[in-house]
Structure formats: C-alpha cells, structure tokens
mmCIF file of C-alpha atoms and ligand atoms in Angstrom:
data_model
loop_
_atom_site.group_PDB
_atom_site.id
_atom_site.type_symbol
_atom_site.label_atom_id
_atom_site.label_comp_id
_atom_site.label_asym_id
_atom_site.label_seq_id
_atom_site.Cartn_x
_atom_site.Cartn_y
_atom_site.Cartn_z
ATOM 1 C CA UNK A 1 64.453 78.214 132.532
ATOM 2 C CA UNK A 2 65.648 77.665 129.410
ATOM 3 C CA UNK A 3 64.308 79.700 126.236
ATOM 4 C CA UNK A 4 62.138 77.702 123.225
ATOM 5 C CA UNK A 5 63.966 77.925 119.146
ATOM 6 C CA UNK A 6 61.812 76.529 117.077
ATOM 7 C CA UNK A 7 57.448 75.788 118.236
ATOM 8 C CA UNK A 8 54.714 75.703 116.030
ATOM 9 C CA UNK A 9 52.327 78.220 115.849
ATOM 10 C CA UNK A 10 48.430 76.186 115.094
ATOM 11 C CA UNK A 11 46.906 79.812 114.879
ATOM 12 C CA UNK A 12 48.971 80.746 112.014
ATOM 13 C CA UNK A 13 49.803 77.470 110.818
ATOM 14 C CA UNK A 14 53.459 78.389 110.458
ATOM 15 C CA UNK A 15 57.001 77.206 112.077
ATOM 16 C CA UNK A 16 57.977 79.787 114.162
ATOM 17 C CA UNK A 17 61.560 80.436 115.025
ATOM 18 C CA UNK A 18 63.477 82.662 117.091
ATOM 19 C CA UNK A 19 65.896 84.718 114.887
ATOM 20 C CA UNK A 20 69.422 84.488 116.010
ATOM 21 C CA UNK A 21 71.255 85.860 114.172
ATOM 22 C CA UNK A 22 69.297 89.045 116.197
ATOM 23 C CA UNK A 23 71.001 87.582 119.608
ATOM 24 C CA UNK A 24 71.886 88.482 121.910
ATOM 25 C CA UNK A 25 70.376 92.585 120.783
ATOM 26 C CA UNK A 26 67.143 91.417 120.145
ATOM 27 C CA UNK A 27 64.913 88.696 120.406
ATOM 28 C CA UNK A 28 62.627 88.880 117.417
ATOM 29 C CA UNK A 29 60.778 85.465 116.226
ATOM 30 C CA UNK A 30 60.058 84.672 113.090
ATOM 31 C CA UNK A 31 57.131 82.759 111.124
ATOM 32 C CA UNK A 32 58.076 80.337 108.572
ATOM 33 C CA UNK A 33 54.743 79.561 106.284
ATOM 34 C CA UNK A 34 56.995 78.829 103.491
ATOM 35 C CA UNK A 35 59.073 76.358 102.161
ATOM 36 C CA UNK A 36 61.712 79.706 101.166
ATOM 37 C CA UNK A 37 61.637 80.898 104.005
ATOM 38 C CA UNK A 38 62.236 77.563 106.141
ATOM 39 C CA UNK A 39 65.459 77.084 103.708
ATOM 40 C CA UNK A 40 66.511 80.614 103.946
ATOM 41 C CA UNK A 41 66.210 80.870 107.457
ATOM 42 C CA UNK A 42 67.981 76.912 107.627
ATOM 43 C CA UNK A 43 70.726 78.676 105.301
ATOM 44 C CA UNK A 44 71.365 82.047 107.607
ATOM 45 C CA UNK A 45 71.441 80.484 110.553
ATOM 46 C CA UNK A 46 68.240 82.227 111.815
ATOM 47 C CA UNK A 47 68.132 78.835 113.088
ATOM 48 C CA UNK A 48 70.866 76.368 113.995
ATOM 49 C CA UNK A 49 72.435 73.884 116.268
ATOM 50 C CA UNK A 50 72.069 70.038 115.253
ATOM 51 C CA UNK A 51 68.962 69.026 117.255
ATOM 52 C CA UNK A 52 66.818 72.101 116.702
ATOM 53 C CA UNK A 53 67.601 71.417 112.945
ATOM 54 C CA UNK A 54 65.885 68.287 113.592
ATOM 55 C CA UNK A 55 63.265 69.787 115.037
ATOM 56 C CA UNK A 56 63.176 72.071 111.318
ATOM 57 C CA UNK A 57 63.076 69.873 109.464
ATOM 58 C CA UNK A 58 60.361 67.644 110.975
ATOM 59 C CA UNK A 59 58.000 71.158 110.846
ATOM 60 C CA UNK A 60 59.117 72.197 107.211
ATOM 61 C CA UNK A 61 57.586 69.345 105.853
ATOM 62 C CA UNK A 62 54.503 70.087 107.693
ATOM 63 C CA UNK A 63 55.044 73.431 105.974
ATOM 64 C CA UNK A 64 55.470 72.502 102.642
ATOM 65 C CA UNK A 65 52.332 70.564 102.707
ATOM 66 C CA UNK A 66 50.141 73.564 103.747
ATOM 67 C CA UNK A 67 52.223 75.481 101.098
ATOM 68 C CA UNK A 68 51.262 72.690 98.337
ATOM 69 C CA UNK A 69 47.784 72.734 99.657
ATOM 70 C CA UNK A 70 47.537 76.359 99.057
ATOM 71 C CA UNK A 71 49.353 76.459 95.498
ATOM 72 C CA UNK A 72 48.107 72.902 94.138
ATOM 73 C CA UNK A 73 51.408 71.331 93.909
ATOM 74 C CA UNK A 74 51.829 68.222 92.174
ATOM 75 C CA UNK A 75 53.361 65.557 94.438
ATOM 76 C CA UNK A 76 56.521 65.137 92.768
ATOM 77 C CA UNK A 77 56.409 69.211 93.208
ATOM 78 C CA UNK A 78 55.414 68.667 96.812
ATOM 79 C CA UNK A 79 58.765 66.072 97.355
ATOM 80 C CA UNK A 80 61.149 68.016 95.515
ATOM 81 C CA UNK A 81 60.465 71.148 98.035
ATOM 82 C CA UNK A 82 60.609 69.031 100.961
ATOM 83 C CA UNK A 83 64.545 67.745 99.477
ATOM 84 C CA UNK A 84 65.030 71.189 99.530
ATOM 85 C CA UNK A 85 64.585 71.287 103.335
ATOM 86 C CA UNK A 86 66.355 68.267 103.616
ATOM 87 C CA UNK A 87 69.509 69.252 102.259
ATOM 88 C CA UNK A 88 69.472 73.004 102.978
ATOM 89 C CA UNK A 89 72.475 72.633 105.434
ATOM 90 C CA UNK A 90 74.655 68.854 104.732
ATOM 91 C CA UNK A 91 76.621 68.462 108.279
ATOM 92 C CA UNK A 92 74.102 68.291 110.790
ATOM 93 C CA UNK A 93 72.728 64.924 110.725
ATOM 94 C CA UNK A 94 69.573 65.571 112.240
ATOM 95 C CA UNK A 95 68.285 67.677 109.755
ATOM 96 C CA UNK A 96 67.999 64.682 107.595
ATOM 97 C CA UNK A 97 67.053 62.625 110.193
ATOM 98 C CA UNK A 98 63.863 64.918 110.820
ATOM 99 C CA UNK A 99 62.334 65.405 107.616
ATOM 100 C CA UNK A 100 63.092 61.506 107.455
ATOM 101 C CA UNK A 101 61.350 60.989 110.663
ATOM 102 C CA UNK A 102 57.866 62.228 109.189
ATOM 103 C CA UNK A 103 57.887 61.603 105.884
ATOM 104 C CA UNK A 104 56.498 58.253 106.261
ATOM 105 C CA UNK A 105 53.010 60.217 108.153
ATOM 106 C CA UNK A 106 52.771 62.420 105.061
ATOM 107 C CA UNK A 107 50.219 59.855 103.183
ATOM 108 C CA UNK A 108 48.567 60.786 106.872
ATOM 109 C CA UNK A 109 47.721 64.427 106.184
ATOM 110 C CA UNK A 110 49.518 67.287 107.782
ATOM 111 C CA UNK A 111 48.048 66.906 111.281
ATOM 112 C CA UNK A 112 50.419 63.246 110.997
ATOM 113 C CA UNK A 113 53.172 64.872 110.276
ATOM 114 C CA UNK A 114 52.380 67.629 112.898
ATOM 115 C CA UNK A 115 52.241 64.947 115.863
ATOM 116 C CA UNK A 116 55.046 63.057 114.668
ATOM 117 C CA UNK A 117 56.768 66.484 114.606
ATOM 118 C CA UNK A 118 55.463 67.091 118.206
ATOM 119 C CA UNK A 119 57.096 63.721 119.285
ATOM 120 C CA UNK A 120 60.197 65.089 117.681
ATOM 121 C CA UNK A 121 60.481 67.939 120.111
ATOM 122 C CA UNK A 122 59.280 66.045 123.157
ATOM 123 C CA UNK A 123 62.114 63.656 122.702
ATOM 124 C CA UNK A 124 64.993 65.489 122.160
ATOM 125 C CA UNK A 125 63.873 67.504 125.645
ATOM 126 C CA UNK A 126 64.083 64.215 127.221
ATOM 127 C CA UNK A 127 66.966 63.426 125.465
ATOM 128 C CA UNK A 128 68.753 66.034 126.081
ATOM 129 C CA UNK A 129 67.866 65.900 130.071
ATOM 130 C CA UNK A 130 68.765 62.199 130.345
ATOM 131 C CA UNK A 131 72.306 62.203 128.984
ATOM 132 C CA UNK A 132 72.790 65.798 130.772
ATOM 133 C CA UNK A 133 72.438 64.177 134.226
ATOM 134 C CA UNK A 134 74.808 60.861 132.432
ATOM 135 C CA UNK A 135 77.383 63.526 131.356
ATOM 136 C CA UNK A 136 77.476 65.549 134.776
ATOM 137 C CA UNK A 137 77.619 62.137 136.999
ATOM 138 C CA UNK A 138 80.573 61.072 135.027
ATOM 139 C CA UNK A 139 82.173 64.217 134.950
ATOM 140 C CA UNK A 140 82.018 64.306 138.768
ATOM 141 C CA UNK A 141 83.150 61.012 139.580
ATOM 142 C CA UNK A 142 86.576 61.751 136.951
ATOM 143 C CA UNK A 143 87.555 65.538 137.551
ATOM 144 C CA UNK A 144 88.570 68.133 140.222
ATOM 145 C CA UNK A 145 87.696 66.121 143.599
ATOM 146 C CA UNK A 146 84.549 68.401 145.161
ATOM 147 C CA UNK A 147 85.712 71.398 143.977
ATOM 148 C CA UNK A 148 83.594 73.490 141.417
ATOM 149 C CA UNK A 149 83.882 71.842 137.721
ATOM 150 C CA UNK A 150 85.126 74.448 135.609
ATOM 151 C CA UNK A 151 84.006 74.054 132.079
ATOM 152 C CA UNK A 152 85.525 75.178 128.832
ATOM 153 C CA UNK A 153 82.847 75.036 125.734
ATOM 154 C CA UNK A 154 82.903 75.637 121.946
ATOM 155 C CA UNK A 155 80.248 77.004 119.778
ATOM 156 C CA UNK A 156 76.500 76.948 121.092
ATOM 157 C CA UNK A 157 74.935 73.766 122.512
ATOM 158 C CA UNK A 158 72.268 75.051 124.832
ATOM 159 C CA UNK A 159 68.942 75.795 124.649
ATOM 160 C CA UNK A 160 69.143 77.741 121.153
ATOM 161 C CA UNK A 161 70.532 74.585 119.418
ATOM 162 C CA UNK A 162 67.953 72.484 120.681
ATOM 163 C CA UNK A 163 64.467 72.071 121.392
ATOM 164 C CA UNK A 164 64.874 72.787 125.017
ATOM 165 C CA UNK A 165 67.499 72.647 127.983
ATOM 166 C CA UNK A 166 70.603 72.143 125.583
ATOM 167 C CA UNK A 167 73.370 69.115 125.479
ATOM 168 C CA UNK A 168 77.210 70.394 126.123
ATOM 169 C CA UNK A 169 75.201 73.838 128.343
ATOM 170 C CA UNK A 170 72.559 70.741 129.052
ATOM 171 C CA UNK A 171 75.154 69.349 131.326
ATOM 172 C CA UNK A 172 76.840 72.633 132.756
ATOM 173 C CA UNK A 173 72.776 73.366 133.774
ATOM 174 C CA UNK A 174 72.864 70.369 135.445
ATOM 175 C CA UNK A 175 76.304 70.572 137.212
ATOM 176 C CA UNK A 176 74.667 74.138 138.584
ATOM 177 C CA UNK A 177 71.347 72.634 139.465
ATOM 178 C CA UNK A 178 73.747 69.840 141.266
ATOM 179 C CA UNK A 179 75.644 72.405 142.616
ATOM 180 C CA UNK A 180 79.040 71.822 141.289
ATOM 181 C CA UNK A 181 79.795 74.260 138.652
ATOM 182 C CA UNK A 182 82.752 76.439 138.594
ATOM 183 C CA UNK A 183 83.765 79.331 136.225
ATOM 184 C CA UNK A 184 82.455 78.382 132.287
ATOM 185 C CA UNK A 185 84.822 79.693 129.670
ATOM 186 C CA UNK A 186 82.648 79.870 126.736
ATOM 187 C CA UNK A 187 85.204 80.227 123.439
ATOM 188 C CA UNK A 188 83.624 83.031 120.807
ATOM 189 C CA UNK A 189 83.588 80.815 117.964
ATOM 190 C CA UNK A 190 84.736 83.080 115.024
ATOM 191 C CA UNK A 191 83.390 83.381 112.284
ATOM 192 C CA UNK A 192 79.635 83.742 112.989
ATOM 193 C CA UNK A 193 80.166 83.716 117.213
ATOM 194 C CA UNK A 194 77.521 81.202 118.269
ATOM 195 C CA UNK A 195 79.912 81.364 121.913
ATOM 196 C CA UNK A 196 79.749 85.016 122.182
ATOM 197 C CA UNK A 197 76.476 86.018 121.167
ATOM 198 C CA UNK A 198 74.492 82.802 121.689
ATOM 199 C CA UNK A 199 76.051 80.786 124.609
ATOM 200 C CA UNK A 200 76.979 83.919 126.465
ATOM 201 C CA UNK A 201 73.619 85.227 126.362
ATOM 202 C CA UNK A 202 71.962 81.852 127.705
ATOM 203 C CA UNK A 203 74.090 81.563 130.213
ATOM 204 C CA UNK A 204 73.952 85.249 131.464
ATOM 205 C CA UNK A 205 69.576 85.045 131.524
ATOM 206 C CA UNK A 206 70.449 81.891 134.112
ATOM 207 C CA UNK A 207 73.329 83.975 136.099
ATOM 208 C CA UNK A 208 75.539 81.615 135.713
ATOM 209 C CA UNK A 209 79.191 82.844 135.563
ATOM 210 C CA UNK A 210 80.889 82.794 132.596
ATOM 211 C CA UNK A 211 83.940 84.440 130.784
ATOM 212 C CA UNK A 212 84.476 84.917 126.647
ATOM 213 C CA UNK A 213 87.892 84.376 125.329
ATOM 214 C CA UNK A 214 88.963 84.471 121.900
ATOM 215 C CA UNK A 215 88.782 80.868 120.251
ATOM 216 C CA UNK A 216 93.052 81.201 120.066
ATOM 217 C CA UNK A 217 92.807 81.543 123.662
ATOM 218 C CA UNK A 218 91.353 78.099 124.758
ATOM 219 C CA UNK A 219 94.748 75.926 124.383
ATOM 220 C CA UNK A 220 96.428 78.031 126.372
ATOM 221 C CA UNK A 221 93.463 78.187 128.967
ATOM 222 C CA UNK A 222 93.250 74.564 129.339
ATOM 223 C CA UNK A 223 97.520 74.192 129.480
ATOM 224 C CA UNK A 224 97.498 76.658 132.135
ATOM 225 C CA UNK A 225 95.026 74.300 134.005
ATOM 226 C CA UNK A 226 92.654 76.592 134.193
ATOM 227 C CA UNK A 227 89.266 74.331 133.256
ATOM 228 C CA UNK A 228 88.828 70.789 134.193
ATOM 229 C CA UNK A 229 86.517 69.693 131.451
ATOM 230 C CA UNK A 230 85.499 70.976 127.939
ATOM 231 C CA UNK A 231 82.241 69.787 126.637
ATOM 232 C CA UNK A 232 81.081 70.313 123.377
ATOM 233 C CA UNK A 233 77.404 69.704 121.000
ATOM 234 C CA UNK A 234 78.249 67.242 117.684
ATOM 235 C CA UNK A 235 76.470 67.505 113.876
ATOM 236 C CA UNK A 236 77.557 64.469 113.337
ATOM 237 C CA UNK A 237 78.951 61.187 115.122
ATOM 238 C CA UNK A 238 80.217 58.333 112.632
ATOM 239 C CA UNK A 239 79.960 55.236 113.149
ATOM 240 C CA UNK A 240 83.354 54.647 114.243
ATOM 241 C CA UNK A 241 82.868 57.762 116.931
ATOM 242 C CA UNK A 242 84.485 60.585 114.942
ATOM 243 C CA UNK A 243 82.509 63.613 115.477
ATOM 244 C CA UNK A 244 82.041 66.628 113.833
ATOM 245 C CA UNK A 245 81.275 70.275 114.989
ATOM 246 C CA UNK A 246 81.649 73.542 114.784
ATOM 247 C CA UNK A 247 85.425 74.038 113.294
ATOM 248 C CA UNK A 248 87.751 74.497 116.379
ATOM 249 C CA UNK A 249 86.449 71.604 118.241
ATOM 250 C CA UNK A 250 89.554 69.870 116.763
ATOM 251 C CA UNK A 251 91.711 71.997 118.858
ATOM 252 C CA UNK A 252 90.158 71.992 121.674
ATOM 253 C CA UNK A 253 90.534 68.082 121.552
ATOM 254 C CA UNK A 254 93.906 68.347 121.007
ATOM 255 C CA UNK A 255 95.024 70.549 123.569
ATOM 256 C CA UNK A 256 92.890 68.549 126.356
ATOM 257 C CA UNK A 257 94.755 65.754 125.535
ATOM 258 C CA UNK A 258 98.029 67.425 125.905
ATOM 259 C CA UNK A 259 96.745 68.791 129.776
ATOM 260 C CA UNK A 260 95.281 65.152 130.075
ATOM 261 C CA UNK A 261 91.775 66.393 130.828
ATOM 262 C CA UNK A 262 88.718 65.230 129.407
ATOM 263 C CA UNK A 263 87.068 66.167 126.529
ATOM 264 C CA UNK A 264 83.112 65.315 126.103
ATOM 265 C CA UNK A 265 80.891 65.378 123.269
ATOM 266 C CA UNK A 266 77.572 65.464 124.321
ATOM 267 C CA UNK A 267 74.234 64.764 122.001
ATOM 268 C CA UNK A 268 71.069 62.911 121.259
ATOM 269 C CA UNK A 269 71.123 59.865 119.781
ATOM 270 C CA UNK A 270 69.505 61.017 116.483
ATOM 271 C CA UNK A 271 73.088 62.618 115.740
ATOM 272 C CA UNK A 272 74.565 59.485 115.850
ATOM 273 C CA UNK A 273 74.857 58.693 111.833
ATOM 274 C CA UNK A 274 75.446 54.879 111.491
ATOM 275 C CA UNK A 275 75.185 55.036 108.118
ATOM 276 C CA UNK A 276 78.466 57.173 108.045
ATOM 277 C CA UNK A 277 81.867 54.661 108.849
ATOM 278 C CA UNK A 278 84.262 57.121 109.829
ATOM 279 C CA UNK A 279 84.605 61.099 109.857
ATOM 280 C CA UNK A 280 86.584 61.452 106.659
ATOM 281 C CA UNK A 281 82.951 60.235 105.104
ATOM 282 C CA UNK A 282 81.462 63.498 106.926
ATOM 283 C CA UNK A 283 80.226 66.646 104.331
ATOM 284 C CA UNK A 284 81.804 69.323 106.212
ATOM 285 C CA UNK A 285 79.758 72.413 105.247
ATOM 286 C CA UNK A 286 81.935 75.120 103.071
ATOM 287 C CA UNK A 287 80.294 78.763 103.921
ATOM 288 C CA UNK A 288 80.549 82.167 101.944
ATOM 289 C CA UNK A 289 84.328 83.322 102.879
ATOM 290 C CA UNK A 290 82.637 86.755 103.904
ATOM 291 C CA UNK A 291 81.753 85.197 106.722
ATOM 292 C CA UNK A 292 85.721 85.288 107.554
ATOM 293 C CA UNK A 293 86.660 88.240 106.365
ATOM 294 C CA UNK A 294 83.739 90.700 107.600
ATOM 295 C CA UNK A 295 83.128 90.929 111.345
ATOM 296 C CA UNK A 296 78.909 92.413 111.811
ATOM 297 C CA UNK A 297 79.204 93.220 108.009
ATOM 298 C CA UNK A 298 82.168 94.952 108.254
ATOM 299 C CA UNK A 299 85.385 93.856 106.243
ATOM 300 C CA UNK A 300 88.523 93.400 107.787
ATOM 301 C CA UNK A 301 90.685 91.571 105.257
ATOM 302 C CA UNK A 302 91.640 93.983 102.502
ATOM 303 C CA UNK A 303 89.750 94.219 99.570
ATOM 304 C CA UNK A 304 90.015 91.651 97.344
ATOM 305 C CA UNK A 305 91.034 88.682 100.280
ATOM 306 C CA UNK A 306 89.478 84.965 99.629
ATOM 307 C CA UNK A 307 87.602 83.588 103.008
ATOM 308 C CA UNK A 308 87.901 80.196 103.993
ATOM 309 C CA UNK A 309 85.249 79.297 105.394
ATOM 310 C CA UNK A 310 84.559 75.391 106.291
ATOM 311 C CA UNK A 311 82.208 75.751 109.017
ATOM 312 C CA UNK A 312 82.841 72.276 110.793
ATOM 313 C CA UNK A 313 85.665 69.952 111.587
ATOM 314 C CA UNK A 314 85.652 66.401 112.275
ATOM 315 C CA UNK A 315 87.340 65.026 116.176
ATOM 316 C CA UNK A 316 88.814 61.779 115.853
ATOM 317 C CA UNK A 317 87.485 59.149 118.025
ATOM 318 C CA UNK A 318 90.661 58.765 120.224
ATOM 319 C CA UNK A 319 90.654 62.441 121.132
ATOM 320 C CA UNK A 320 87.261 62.114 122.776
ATOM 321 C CA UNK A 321 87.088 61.017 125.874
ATOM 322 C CA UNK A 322 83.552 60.431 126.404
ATOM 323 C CA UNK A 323 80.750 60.359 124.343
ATOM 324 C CA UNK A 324 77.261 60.699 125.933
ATOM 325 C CA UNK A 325 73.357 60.394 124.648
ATOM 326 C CA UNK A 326 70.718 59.564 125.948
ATOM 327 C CA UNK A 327 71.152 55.863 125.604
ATOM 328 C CA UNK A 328 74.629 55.505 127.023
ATOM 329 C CA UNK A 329 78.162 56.655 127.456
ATOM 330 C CA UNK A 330 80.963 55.216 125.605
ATOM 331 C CA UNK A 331 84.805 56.076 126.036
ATOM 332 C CA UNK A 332 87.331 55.058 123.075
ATOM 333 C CA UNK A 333 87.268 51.512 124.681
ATOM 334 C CA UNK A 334 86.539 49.558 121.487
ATOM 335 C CA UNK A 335 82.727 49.436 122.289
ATOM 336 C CA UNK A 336 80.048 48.587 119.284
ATOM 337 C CA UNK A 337 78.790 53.050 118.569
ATOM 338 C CA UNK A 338 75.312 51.718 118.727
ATOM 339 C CA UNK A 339 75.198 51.497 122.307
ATOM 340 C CA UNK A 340 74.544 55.331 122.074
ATOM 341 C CA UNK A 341 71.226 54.650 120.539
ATOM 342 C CA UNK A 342 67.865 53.525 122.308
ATOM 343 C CA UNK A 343 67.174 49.790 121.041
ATOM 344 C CA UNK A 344 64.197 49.621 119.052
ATOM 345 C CA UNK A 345 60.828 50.044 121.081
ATOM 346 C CA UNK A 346 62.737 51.181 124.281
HETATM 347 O O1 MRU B 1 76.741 76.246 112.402
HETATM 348 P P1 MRU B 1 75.939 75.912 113.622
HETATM 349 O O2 MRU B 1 75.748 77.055 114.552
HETATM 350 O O3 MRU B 1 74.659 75.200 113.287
HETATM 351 O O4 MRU B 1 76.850 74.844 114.407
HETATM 352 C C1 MRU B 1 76.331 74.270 115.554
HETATM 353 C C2 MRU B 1 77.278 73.384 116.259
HETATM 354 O O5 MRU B 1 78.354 73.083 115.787
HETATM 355 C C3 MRU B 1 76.784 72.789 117.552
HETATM 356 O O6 MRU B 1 77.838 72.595 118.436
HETATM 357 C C4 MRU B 1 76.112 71.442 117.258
HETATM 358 O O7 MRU B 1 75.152 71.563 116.264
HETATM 359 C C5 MRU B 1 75.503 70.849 118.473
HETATM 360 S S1 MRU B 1 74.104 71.780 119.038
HETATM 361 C C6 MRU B 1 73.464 70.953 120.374
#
C-alpha cells in the first residue's frame, strides 16, 4: 500500500495534491487550478520530494494552459507562467526535467500534455520499483549475513516524494516484502522534519518498525554499529556522481564511511542531471531562516537571530557507495554516470 501525492483530477480539471505540510495530523488534499497556486504549493512544500516534483511540474503546465484558456493569455504570457513552474524550487532536477518533458506536446493541446504527464507518473512507479528490488539485492548480497538489514534514512523518500512506492523507503518496502528488514532509524530532518512527520508516518500506516532520532544522533548510531545500511532519495546527481539532498546527507556519508558501511543513494534516472559536471555546479536551495529558528511556528532563537537555512547539501561521489536507478547500479569504480540512464528507446 503505498499512499498517491500528486493525481489529476479530469472532473475538476485541476492537479490535486496531498498537503503535507498537514502530515502526519491530517490528510487534507488540495486542488491546484492555478498556476499560483501550483508555485505556492511547489514553494511551501505542500508538495515535495524530487520525483513527485517531476510529476508537478509535468501537470502545472497542463494547468497553466487551462488557466490561459480561461483568461486569454497571450503565448509569450502562457510560457512565462509555465518558467514560473519551472523554476519555483532550483535543486530538484526533476522539476525541470518535467515541465521539459511536455512542453514539446503543448502545440498538441492540453489533453497532449495530459498523457505525456500520465506517462510521467507511470514511469517513475516503475522506476522506482525496478531499482528498489536492484538496491535491496545488492544490499543483501554486501551487509549483515541473513540477519535483518537495519536501515538508517534521511529526509523523506517514500511514497510522499514520489509518484508511488518511494526510492530510499522504495527499497526498505522491498527488503520487508523480501523479508529481510530489521529496525529503520528514520533521522527527523530539522528544519522542516520530512523524517519525523513524513517518513515516520508512511512507515507506521505499513507497520513497519521504526525509531526517530534527532538528525545529531545518526553518527553516533551508525559508530555504535547499530544500522547496517543508510539509504537516502537525491535532487540531484551530477554527472561526475555527486549528489545532492536534503542537508545532512553529507554527514551521514561521512560517518558511514568512518563505520565502513555502505551508504546508498537511491533514484530514478530523470534525477540524474548530465548536464551538471560535478556537485559544486549544483544550486543548493537557500530557504527563509525562520524555518531554523521557529519549530511549528514557534521561535526558539531569541529575537532578533539570523537562520541559515540552505536546504540541501551536495555528497561527493567517493562517499557513496552505491548509486542505484532504474537503469543500473554504479559504485565509485570509475564507470561512464550514464549507465544510470535507460538508452534511448529502451
Ligand atoms: O525539501 P524536500 O523535502 O523537497 O527535500 C526532499 C529530499 O531531499 C529527498 O530526499 C529527495 O527529493 C528524494 S525524494 C525521492
């Protein structure tokens, strides 16, 4: 079971999303029939994760056209909203990627851009399923002999991020479906906790067992030898394998390469960003300091405290052990990134 971010609804001819920054209290959706309210739910975070940004920004074009159709935009009009979409959050490559993916079916009329849109979603499903069952088999044959894998993760990579089933939680659901997961420690991922609130919450609708700690908790929890593997989601995978995601990924990295365990970045292909050589090229998104120095909307820093606030950070290639998509799996061996993207027509 897993639960579905972003469909669209024909009846109302709108993008509808569920809202999480409601999660895990309440699970309200929301209908997007405007190009404002695609970007402003893009900007809160109503919706998020790399591949369900995709997914976003393949719809929000579909939106904006019903939106110029209503209001008689001119088509320069009609292409400077749809930029809008495009570069309402910069990390996440997929955003991009999606609004790219359809604009070539606009001349086609929305319902082009609709099915193109649909094909979107299908394939990052699949996507997400394939290198799932890639990442667990190679997880198994490298860590803890038969024993349970226990799995540390950062941020939210599941079913919420996505348009269904989840990469990094993608492969835990598939190490329980195999049978073979142990205990998950899901890190809370401060500021906007997409661990505590989103991951958690997945996780506890599947009963799978799982344990929050504070993100300043997970080096010690992986010294101690306490998880075999952590797995993580990416916005962004250069072209020389540096990855970015949600900041504190970094440190994770860096602290399973002290304990000598593997670390594994997990995503679709269409977050592989050729076009970007290495991660110092990456736009790491700067957010409102708030963000750091409220908790819920309440401030904790004393009045008057600056928030920094960059909401990403960028893993070096040699701290990842294993990078998986649906296309392949590559380890820091030297190996062209573009075996972790389908050849053309396959
Ligand atoms: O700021 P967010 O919540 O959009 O950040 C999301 C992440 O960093 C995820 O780990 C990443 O997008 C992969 S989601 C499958």
């Amino acid at each position: 079971m897993s639960v579905q971010s972003v469909a669209w609804q024909p009846d109302r001819q709108a993008l509808r999303l569920i809202d999480q920054t409601r999660l895990p209290g309440e699970l309200v959706l929301i209908d997007c029939t405007t190009v404002d309210a695609v970007v402003d739910a893009i900007m809160r975070l109503v919706v998020r994760g790399a591949p369900a940004l995709g997914a976003v920004g393949a719809y929000g074009v579909a939106v904006a056209m019903l939106q110029g159709q209503r209001e008689g935009w001119s088509e320069d009009e009609l292409q400077s909203q749809v930029e809008r979409i495009r570069l309402a959050r910069p990390t996440a490559v997929n955003l991009a990627w999606g609004v790219e993916r359809v604009h070539p079916h606009m001349a086609g009329g929305v319902a082009a851009v609709l099915a193109e849109a649909d094909l979107v979603m299908d394939e990052d499903e699949r996507a997400n399923r394939a290198l799932s069952a890639r990442g667990a088999s190679w997880i198994r044959e490298r860590v803890a002999g038969q024993a349970p894998v226990r799995v540390l993760t950062h941020c939210n990579a599941g079913s919420l991020a996505t348009t269904a089933w989840g990469t990094a939680l993608g492969i835990v659901r598939e190490l329980r479906d195999r049978g073979q997961l142990g205990l998950v420690y899901v890190d809370e991922t401060r500021p906007l906790l997409q661990g505590s609130r989103l991951t958690a919450w997945e996780l506890g609708q599947e009963g799978i067992e799982y344990v929050v700690q504070a993100d300043v908790a997970a080096a010690s929890t992986i010294l101690r030898g306490l998880v075999d593997v952590a797995i993580i989601g990416a916005d962004r995978i250069a072209r020389n394998g540096d990855t970015a995601n949600k900041i504190g990924s970094v440190g994770v990295a860096l602290a399973c390469q002290a304990a000598g365990i593997p670390f594994v970045v997990a995503a679709p292909s269409s977050t592989v960003d050729l076009a970007t050589a290495t991660g110092d090229a990456i736009h790491i998104e700067l957010r409102d300091g708030d963000e750091v120095t409220h908790v819920a909307g309440a401030r904790l820093a004393p009045a008057g405290a600056t928030g920094f606030n960059p909401a990403f950070d960028v893993t070096p290639w040699n701290l990842i052990s294993l990078i998986v998509t649906e296309a392949g799996a590559l380890e820091p061996d030297g190996s062209p990134i573009d075996r972790l993207i389908p050849e053309a027509g396959t």
